[in-house]
PDB file of C-alpha atoms and ligand atoms in Angstrom:
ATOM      1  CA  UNK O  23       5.996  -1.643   9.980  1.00  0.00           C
ATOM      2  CA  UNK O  24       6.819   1.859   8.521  1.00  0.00           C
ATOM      3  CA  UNK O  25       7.153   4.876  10.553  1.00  0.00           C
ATOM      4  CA  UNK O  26       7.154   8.650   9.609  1.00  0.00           C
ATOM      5  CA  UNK O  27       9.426  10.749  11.390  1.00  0.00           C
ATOM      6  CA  UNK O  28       8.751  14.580  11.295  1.00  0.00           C
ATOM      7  CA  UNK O  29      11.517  16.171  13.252  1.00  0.00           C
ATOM      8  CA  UNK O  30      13.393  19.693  11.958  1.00  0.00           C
ATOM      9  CA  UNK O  31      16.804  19.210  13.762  1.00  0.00           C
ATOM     10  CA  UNK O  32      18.784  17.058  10.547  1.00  0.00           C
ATOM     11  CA  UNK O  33      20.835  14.996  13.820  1.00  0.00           C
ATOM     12  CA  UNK O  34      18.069  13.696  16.071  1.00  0.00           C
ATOM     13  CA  UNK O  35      15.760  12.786  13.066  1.00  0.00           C
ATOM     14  CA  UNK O  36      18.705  10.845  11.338  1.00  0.00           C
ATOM     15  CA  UNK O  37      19.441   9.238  14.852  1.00  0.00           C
ATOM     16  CA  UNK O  38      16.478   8.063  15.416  1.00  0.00           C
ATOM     17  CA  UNK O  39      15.830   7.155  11.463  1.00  0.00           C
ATOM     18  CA  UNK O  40      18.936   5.132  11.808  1.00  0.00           C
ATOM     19  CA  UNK O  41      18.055   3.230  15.045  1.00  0.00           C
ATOM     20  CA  UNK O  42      14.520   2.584  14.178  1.00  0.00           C
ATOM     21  CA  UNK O  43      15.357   0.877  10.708  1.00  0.00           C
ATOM     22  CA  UNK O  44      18.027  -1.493  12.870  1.00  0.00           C
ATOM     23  CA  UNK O  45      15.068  -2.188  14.243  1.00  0.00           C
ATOM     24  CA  UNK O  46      13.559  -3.355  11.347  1.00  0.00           C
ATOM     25  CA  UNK O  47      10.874  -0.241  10.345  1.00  0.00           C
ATOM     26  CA  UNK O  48      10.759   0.844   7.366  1.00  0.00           C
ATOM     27  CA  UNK O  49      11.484   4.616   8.264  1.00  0.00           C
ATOM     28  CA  UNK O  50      10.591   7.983   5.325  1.00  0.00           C
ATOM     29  CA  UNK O  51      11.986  11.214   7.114  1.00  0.00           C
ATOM     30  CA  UNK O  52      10.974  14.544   6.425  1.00  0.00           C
ATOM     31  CA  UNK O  53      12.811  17.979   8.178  1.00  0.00           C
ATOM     32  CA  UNK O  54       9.245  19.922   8.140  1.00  0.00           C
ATOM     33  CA  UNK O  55       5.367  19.884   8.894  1.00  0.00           C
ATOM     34  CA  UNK O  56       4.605  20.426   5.155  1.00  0.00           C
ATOM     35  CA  UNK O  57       6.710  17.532   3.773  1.00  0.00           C
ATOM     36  CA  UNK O  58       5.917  15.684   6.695  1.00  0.00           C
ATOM     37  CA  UNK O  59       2.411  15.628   5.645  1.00  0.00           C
ATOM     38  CA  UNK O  60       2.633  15.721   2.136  1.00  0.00           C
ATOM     39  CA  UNK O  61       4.311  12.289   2.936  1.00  0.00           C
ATOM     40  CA  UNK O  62       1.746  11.246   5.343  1.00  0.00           C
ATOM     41  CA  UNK O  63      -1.039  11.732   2.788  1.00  0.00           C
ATOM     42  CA  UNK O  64       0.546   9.717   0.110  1.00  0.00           C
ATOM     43  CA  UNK O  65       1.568   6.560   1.920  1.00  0.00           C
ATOM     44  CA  UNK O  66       0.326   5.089   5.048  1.00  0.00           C
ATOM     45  CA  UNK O  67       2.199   4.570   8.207  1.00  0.00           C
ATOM     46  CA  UNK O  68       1.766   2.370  11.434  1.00  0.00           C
ATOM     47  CA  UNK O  69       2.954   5.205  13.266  1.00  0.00           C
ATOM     48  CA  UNK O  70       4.177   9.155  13.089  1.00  0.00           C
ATOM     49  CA  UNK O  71       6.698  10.517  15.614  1.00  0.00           C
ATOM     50  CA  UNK O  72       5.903  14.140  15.077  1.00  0.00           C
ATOM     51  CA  UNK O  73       8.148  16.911  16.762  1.00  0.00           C
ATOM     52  CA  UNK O  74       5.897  19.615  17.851  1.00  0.00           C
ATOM     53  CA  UNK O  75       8.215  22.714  16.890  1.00  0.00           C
ATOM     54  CA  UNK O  76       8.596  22.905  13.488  1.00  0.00           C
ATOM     55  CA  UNK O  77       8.727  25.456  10.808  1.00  0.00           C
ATOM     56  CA  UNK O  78       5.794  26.362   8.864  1.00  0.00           C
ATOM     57  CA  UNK O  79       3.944  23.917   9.735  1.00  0.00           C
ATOM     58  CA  UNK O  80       4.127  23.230  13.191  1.00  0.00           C
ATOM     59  CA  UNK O  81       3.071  19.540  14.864  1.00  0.00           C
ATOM     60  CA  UNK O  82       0.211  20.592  16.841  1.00  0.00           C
ATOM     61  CA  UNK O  83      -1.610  22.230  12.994  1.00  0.00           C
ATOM     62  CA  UNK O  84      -0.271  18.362  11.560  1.00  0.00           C
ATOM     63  CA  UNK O  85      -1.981  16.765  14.127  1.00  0.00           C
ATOM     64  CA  UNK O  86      -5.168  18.225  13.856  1.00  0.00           C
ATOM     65  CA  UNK O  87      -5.176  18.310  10.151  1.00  0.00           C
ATOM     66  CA  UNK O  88      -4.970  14.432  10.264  1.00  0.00           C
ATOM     67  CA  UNK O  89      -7.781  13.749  12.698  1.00  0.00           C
ATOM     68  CA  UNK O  90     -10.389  16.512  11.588  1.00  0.00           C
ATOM     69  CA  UNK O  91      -9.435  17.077   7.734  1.00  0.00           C
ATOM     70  CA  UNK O  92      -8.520  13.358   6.975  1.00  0.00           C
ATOM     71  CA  UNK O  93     -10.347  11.289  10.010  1.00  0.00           C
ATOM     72  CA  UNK O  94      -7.143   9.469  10.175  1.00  0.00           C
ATOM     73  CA  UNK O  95      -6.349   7.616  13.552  1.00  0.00           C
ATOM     74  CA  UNK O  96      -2.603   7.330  12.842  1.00  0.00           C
ATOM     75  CA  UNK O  97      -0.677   6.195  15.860  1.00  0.00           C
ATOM     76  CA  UNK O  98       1.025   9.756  16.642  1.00  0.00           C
ATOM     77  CA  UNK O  99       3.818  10.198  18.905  1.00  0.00           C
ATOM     78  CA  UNK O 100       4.726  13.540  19.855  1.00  0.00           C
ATOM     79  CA  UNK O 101       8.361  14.818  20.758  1.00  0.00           C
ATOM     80  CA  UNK O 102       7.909  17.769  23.202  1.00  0.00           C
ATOM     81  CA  UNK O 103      10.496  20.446  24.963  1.00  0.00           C
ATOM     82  CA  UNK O 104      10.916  19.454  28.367  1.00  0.00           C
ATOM     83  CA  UNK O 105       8.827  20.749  31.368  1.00  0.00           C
ATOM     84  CA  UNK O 106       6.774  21.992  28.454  1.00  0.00           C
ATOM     85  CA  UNK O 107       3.656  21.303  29.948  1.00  0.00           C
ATOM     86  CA  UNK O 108       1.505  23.576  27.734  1.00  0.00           C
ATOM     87  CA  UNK O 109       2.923  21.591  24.536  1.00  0.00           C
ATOM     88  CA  UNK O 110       1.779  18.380  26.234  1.00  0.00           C
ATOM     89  CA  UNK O 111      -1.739  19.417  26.644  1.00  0.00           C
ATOM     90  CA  UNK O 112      -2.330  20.914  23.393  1.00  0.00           C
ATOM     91  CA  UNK O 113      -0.840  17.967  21.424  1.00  0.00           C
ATOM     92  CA  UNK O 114      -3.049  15.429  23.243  1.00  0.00           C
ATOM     93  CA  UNK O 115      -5.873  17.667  22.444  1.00  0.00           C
ATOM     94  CA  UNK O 116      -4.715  18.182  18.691  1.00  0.00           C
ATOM     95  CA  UNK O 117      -5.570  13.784  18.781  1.00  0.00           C
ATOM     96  CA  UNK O 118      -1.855  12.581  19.513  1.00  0.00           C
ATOM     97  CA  UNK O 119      -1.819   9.435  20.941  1.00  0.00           C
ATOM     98  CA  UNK O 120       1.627   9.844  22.939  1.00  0.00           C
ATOM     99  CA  UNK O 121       4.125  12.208  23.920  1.00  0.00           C
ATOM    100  CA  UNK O 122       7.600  12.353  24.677  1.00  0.00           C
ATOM    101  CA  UNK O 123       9.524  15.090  26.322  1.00  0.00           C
ATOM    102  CA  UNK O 124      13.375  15.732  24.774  1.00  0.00           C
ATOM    103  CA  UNK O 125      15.954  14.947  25.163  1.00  0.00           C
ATOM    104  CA  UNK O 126      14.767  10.899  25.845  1.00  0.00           C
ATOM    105  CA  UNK O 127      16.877   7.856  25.100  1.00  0.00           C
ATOM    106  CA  UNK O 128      15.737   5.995  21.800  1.00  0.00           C
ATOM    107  CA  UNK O 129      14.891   2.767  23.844  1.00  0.00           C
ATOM    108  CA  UNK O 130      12.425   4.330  25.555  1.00  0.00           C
ATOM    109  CA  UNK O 131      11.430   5.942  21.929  1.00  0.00           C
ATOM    110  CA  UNK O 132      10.618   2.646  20.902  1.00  0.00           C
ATOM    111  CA  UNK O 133       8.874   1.097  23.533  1.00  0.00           C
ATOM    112  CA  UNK O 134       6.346   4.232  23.163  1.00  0.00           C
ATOM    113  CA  UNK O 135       6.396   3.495  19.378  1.00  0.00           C
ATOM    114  CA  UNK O 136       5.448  -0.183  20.383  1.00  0.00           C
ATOM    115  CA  UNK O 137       2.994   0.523  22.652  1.00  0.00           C
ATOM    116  CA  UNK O 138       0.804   2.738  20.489  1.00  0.00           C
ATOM    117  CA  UNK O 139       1.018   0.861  17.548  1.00  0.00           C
ATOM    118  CA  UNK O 140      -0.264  -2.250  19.735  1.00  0.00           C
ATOM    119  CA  UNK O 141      -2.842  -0.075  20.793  1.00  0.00           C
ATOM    120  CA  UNK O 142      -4.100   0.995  17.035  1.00  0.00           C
ATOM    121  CA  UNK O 143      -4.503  -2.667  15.854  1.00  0.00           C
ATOM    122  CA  UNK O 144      -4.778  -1.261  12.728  1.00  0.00           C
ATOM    123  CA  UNK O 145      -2.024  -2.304  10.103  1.00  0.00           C
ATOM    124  CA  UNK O 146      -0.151  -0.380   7.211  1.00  0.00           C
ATOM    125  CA  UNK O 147      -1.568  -3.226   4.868  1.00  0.00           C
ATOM    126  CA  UNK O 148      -4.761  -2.562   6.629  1.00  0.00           C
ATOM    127  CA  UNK O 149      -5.204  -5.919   8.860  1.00  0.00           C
ATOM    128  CA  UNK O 150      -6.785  -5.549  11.812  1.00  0.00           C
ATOM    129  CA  UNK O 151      -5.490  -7.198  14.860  1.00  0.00           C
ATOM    130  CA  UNK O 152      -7.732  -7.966  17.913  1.00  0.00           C
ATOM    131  CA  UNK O 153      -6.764 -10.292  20.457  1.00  0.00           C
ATOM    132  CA  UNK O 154      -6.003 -13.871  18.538  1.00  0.00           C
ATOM    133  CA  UNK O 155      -8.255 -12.728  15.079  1.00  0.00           C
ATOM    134  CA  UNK O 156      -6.687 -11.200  12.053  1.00  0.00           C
ATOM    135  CA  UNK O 157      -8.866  -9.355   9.683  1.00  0.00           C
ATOM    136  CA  UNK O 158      -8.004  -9.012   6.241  1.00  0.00           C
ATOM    137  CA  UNK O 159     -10.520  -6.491   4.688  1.00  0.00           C
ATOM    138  CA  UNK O 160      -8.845  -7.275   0.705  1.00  0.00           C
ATOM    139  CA  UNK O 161      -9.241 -10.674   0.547  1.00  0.00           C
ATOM    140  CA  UNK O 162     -12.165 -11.079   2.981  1.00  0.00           C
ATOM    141  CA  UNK O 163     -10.738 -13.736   5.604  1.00  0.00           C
ATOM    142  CA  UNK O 164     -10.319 -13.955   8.937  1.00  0.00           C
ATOM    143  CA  UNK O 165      -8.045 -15.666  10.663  1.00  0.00           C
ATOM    144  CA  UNK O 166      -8.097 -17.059  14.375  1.00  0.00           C
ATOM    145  CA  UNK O 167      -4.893 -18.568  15.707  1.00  0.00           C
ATOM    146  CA  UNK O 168      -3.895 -18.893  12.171  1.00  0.00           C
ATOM    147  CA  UNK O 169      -7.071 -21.173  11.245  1.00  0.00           C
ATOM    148  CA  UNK O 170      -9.388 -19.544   8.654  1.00  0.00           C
ATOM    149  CA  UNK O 171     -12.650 -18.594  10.290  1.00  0.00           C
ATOM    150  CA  UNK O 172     -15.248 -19.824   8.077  1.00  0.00           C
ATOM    151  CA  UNK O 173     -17.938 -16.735   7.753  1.00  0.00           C
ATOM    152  CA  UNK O 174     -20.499 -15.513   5.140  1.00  0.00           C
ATOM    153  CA  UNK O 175     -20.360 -11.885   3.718  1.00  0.00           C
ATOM    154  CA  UNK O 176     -22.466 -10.792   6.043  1.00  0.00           C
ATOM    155  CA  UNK O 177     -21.316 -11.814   9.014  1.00  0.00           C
ATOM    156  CA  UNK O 178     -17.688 -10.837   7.454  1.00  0.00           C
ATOM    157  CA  UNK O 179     -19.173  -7.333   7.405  1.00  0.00           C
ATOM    158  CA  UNK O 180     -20.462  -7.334  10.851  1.00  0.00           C
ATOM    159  CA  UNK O 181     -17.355  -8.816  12.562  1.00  0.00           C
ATOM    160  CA  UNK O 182     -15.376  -5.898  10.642  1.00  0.00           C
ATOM    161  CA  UNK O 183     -17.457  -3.232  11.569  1.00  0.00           C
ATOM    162  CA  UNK O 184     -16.936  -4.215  15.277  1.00  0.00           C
ATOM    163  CA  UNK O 185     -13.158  -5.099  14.804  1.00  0.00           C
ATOM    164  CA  UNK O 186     -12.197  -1.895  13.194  1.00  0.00           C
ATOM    165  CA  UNK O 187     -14.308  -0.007  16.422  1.00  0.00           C
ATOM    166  CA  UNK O 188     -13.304  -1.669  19.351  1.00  0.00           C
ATOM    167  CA  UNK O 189     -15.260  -0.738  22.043  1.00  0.00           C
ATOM    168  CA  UNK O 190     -17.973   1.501  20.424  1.00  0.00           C
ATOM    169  CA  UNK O 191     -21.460   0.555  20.925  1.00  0.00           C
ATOM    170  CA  UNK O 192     -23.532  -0.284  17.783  1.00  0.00           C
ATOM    171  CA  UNK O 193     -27.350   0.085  17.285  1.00  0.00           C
ATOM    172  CA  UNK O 194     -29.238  -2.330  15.484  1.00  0.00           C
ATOM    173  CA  UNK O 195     -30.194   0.046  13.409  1.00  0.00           C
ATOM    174  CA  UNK O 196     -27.006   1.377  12.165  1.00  0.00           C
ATOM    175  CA  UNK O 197     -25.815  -2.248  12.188  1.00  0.00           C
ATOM    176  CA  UNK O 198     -28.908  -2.995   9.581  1.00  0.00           C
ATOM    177  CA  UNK O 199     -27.902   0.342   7.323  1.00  0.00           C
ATOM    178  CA  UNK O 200     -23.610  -0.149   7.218  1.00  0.00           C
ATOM    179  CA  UNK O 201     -23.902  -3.893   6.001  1.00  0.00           C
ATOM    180  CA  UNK O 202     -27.283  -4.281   4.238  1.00  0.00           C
ATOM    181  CA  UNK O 203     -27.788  -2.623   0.938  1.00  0.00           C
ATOM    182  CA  UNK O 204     -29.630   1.055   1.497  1.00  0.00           C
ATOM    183  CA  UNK O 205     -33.146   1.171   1.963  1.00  0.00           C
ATOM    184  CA  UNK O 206     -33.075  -1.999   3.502  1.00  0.00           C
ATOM    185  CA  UNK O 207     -36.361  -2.708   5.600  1.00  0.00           C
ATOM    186  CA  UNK O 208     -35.014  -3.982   9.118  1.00  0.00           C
ATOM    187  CA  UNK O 209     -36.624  -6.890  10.289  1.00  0.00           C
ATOM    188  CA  UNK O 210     -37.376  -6.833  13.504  1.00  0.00           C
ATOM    189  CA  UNK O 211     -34.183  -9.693  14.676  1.00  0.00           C
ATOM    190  CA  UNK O 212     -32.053  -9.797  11.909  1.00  0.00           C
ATOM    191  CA  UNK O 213     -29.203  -8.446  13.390  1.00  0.00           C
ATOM    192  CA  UNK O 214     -29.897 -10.236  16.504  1.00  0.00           C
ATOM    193  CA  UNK O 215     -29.492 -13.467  14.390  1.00  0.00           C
ATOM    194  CA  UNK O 216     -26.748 -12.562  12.615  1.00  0.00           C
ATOM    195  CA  UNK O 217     -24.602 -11.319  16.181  1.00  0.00           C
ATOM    196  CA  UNK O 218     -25.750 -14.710  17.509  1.00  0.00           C
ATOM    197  CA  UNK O 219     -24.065 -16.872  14.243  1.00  0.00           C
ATOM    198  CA  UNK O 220     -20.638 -14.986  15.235  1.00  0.00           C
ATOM    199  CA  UNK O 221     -20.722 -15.297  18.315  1.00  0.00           C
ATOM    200  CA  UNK O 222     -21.437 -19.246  17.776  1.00  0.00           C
ATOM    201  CA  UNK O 223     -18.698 -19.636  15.290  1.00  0.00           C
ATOM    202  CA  UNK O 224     -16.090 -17.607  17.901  1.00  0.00           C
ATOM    203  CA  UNK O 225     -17.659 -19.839  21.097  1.00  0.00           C
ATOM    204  CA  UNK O 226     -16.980 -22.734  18.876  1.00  0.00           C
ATOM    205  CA  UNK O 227     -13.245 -22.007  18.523  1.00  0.00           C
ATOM    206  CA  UNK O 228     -13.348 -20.758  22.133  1.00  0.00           C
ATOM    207  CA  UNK O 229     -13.256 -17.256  22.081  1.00  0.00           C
ATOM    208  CA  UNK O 230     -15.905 -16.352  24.319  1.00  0.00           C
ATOM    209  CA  UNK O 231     -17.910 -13.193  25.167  1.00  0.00           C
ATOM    210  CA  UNK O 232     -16.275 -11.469  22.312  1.00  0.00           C
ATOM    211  CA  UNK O 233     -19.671  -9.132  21.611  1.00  0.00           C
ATOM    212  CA  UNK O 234     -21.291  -7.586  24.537  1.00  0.00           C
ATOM    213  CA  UNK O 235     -24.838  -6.945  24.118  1.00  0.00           C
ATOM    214  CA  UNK O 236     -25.479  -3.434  25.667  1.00  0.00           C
ATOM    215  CA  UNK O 237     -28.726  -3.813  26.951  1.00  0.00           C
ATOM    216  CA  UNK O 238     -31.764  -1.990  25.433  1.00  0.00           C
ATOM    217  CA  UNK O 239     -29.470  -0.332  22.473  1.00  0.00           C
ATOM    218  CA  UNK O 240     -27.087  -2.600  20.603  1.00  0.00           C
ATOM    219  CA  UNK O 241     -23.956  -4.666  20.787  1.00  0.00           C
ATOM    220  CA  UNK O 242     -20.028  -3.676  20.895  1.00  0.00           C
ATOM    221  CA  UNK O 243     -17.115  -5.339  20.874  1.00  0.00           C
ATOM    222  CA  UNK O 244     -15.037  -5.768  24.198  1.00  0.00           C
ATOM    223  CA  UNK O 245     -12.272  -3.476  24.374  1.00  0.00           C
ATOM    224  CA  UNK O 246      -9.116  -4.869  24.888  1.00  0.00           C
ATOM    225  CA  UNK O 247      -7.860  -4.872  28.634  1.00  0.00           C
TER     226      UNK O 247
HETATM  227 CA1   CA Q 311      11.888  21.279  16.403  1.00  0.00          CA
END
């Protein structure tokens, strides 16, 4: 797991560089919002603890850069002042996932870190993680408790359109135009079919009621609980 911390005072961000590595992350540090993100646009992290006052640059701007300019849905944690309940607001509306008010002790640091990144799913090495599958996008598999799931390109397309959007409802027809080739005429049940194969092959292994039809407009994948 590697983790981005974007924090201007040198002491807290080598503290809690230094704690999170004996944790085992893979931690890249940077003391302002521009290096931060130059950083976070080269490599890709499972998580950003972002400190919301910084110079230049300040957290809230790097937040909202990353959701609106890049569409990225990096975990973000952000460090707040205390009692600042203005700073709160805005960096939840900015797209952070998290906050944290200083000072805070680094357990609790990393149970926040934990709990976000469990949230996202979403890998550094771009597995997807949802409930007892693993998707691996680069060499097309999917796993289930460890056992290959045995699925054709297509229904390796469907299953990772739903995996990588838990939750959101899909129509047929969008369904028919993000995994069939453009200009693709839908017939009438094809997707229908194809939802029904995955959801046989999942049944079969006993993971049930993994799709929800949403009656009269599509299907979507159950959000976790
Ligand atoms: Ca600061």
């Amino acid at each position: 797991m590697r983790i981005l911390i974007v924090e201007d005072e040198e002491k807290l961000c080598d503290n809690i560089a230094l704690f999170l590595s004996n944790e085992g992350f893979t931690v890249d540090k940077a003391l302002d919002g521009e290096e931060g993100l130059d950083l976070a646009l080269e490599n890709t992290y499972d998580c950003i603890v972002l400190d919301v006052l910084l110079p230049g640059l300040s957290g809230i701007e790097f937040c909202k850069f990353m959701r609106n300019e890049m569409s990225s849905n990096v975990p973000i944690l952000m460090l707040t002042a205390l009692g600042e309940l203005e700073q709160r607001i805005e960096g939840l509306n900015a797209g952070a996932d998290d906050y944290l008010p200083k000072p805070f002790d680094l357990r609790e640091l990393l149970a926040r870190i934990n709990a976000i990144i469990r949230r996202n799913q979403t890998l550094s090495d771009g597995r997807v993680l949802y409930r007892e599958l693993v998707l691996d996008s680069k060499r097309h598999l999917v796993h289930l408790r460890g056992e290959e799931l045995e699925l054709s390109a297509r229904e390796f397309s469907i299953l990772e359109l739903f995996l990588r959007n838990p939750g959101r409802v899909f129509s047929r027809e969008e369904i028919t135009d993000r995994v069939w080739e453009t200009g693709y005429e839908s017939r009438s049940n094809i997707v229908d079919v194809y939802i029904s194969y995955i959801r046989k092959k999942l049944e079969n292994r006993g993971l049930k009621d993994l799709l929800e039809t949403v009656p009269g407009f599509g299907y979507r994948l159950k959000e976790l609980p």
